């Protein structure tokens, strides 16, 4: 749950606009500009990808774009670091299985 | 009771050498001094006017304001409180010790939130004087919906 | 190709300090940072800082970031965000990736302030979603407004573990316990006092031995450790938590420095492998400076002072001699000495002295 609107003794969280996105086909609500990982956690989702060899779940780990444990597929592009990529209206986000397909669209 | 006594005096529980000096720089009366940045603070009780600036300024939250004989048989303690919700004046809360263990019931005498405190709220509890060595904080209040 | 006097990589406290001081002396400064916002990790520091007035003591970390960013802007420091320094090209230019394009930057001097990364700790179940670094939960709560966990086990009683525990409680999480393998609390006792009086049990001589759960963390197992930090069989205890946070130290991000062929050394008390540097923060390559956590993991205030020192020295080396530059550098060195002067900083101080001794010998 986004802490905005709840009282925090120190931080004034900014008001953010609600946006729609999908995760593995499920329609979800998030906040524009928050990291994708935060939107997923706010929706109760903690496993973002499954590993290449053994299919184990992985989620948020370093939170600042260094470790790559939290990568997801965004609009068809794999290996997007969900902890540092801002959420946008209409994003199609998917669990990443394995390493991501090589040679797919890259912006 | 003298005004000095009624306003209380700082109580420093800064136990380690830490490179830090906001307590000494914020004190306008010279009641808290530091021989060097890393020295532990020295307290000069005769100079303390009980202004509480050091209580809010200490990054370690290691300074309290103690008011002996706030009321007959009662002691008052002011400490930093950076949680929500805030207690209200007149509310009865549970006073706790340094390890968060309940000590006694206490009445909230003041809740002060001044810009100069930079988002640190100062809460003052009044409780039986016999607990003055133990009481250092209050049991945090539950936030609704958590 | 972009030509500039000084290129600063990393816009945390060290990089900002360097950019500000060099610009103050008249150098043309380009500051690059891979993040969408400058300030490094200062924005997640919502507590009041230690130090003296000169280090903004008593001011909260995010407020210090605002002050520094304002100064940098006022001084005309050009800042490229969402920009990654990829490495050194053969012609001595630095390749930076900006807006999807590689752009070469030619700079007279380069200051690396790439910071540090958090250490991990391996134990059965540590890869489960819900096990993460303390800094991750801190960033998500304080910067993004999202609680990464509700019932938390904190591992490590250094200042990071203590402060992050406190901050997550401020945001509404519960810290079910804090474990520390050492026989005593390793961070400042005043920080520990804040969470202890709020009721957090601190177990010294304990560690986490397992994370359990189906698909994500549902339980943590802690155990007492012996004098060799090995778990003692039979002392295991399960805690119902959804999150395990690792606050077990940081290590310098040396990749760029290594690519730039700066000589490195090992200092455990400073986080591990780090570039050798002299008392002016020069690496063994006279055109490259290192500062902040990259030059040894310490505090934000030491990072800021090291950055300032590197900035002044680099500007002077580029020919921008301010009137009081030398006095300023001496004052910054004195300030660093005093920040490392306490009993708590002894091991860091002696480590730093060894690093500097090696660095000085490179310039004899």
Coordinates of C-alpha atoms in Angstrom, one line a residue, chain B:
Chain B
X1 CA 9.0 26.1 43.5
X2 CA 11.4 28.2 41.5
X3 CA 10.8 28.8 37.8
X4 CA 14.1 27.1 37.1
X5 CA 13.0 24.0 38.8
X6 CA 9.5 24.0 37.2
X7 CA 11.0 24.2 33.7
X8 CA 13.3 21.3 34.4
X9 CA 16.8 20.6 33.1
X10 CA 18.4 18.5 30.4
X11 CA 19.3 14.9 31.1
X12 CA 22.1 13.6 28.9
X13 CA 22.4 9.9 28.1
X14 CA 25.1 10.2 25.4
X15 CA 27.2 7.2 26.3
X16 CA 29.8 7.0 23.5
X17 CA 32.4 9.1 21.7
X18 CA 30.6 10.1 18.5
X19 CA 31.6 12.9 16.1
X20 CA 28.6 15.0 16.7
X21 CA 27.8 18.4 18.3
X22 CA 24.3 19.7 17.7
X23 CA 23.6 19.6 21.4
X24 CA 26.4 22.1 22.1
X25 CA 25.8 24.3 19.1
X26 CA 22.0 24.6 19.7
X27 CA 22.4 25.5 23.4
X28 CA 22.1 29.2 23.8
X29 CA 23.2 29.4 27.4
X30 CA 26.4 27.3 27.4
X31 CA 24.8 24.6 29.5
X32 CA 26.1 21.9 27.1
X33 CA 29.7 22.0 25.9
X34 CA 32.0 19.7 24.0
X35 CA 35.8 19.7 24.4
X36 CA 36.1 18.3 20.9
X37 CA 33.8 17.0 18.2
X38 CA 34.3 13.4 19.5
X39 CA 34.3 14.1 23.2
X40 CA 31.2 13.3 25.2
X41 CA 29.1 16.4 26.1
X42 CA 29.6 18.1 29.4
X43 CA 26.5 19.4 31.2
X44 CA 26.5 22.5 33.4
X45 CA 23.1 22.3 35.2
X46 CA 23.4 25.8 36.7
X47 CA 23.2 27.3 33.1
X48 CA 20.4 25.1 31.8
X49 CA 17.1 27.0 31.4
X50 CA 15.1 24.0 30.2
X51 CA 14.5 25.3 26.7
X52 CA 14.4 21.7 25.2
X53 CA 16.2 22.7 22.0
X54 CA 18.9 20.0 22.7
X55 CA 16.2 17.4 23.2
X56 CA 14.9 18.0 19.7
X57 CA 18.3 18.5 18.1
X58 CA 20.2 15.4 19.3
X59 CA 20.4 13.0 16.4
X60 CA 20.8 10.2 18.8
X61 CA 17.7 11.1 20.8
X62 CA 19.8 10.8 23.8
X63 CA 18.8 13.9 25.6
X64 CA 15.7 14.3 27.8
X65 CA 14.2 17.1 29.9
X66 CA 13.6 16.1 33.4
X67 CA 11.3 18.2 35.6
X68 CA 11.5 17.1 39.3
X69 CA 8.4 17.8 41.4
X70 CA 6.4 18.8 38.4
X71 CA 3.5 18.2 40.8
X72 CA 3.7 17.0 44.4
X73 CA 5.1 13.4 44.2
X74 CA 5.2 13.6 40.3
X75 CA 8.0 13.8 37.9
X76 CA 7.9 15.0 34.3
X77 CA 10.0 13.7 31.4
X78 CA 10.2 15.2 27.9
X79 CA 11.5 13.1 25.1
X80 CA 11.5 13.1 21.2
X81 CA 8.7 11.2 19.5
X82 CA 8.8 10.6 15.8
X83 CA 5.9 8.3 15.3
X84 CA 2.3 8.7 14.3
X85 CA -0.4 9.0 15.6
X86 CA 0.7 11.5 18.2
X87 CA -0.7 11.3 21.8
X88 CA -3.0 14.1 23.0
X89 CA -2.5 16.3 26.0
X90 CA -4.4 14.8 28.9
X91 CA -4.3 11.3 27.5
X92 CA -3.2 8.4 29.7
X93 CA -0.4 6.3 28.2
X94 CA 1.9 3.5 29.2
X95 CA 5.4 4.8 30.2
X96 CA 8.2 2.4 29.2
X97 CA 11.9 2.0 30.2
X98 CA 15.0 2.0 28.0
X99 CA 14.1 -1.5 26.7
X100 CA 10.5 -0.7 26.0
X101 CA 9.2 -2.5 29.0
X102 CA 6.1 -1.0 30.7
X103 CA 6.8 0.8 33.9
X104 CA 3.6 2.7 34.9
X105 CA 0.7 4.7 33.6
X106 CA 1.5 8.3 32.8
X107 CA -0.4 11.4 31.7
X108 CA 0.6 13.3 28.6
X109 CA 1.3 16.9 29.8
X110 CA 2.5 18.4 26.5
X111 CA 2.9 17.6 22.8
X112 CA 5.1 20.2 21.1
X113 CA 5.7 20.4 17.4
X114 CA 7.7 23.6 16.6
X115 CA 9.4 24.3 13.2
X116 CA 12.7 24.7 15.0
X117 CA 12.5 21.0 16.1
X118 CA 12.5 20.0 12.4
X119 CA 9.8 17.4 12.5
X120 CA 10.8 16.0 15.9
X121 CA 7.8 16.2 18.2
X122 CA 8.5 16.6 22.0
X123 CA 6.2 14.7 24.3
X124 CA 6.1 15.3 28.1
X125 CA 4.8 12.6 30.4
X126 CA 3.9 13.1 34.1
X127 CA 4.2 10.0 36.3
X128 CA 4.9 9.0 40.0
X129 CA 8.4 10.3 41.0
X130 CA 9.4 6.8 42.2
X131 CA 9.7 5.7 38.5
X132 CA 12.1 8.5 37.5
X133 CA 15.1 6.3 37.0
X134 CA 13.2 3.9 34.7
X135 CA 10.8 6.0 32.5
X136 CA 12.4 7.1 29.2
X137 CA 9.6 6.7 26.5
X138 CA 6.0 5.7 26.0
X139 CA 4.4 2.7 24.4
X140 CA 3.7 3.7 20.9
X141 CA 0.1 4.2 19.9
X142 CA -1.4 1.9 17.3
X143 CA -2.2 3.3 14.0
X144 CA -5.7 2.4 12.7
X145 CA -5.8 0.0 9.9
X146 CA -2.4 -1.5 10.5

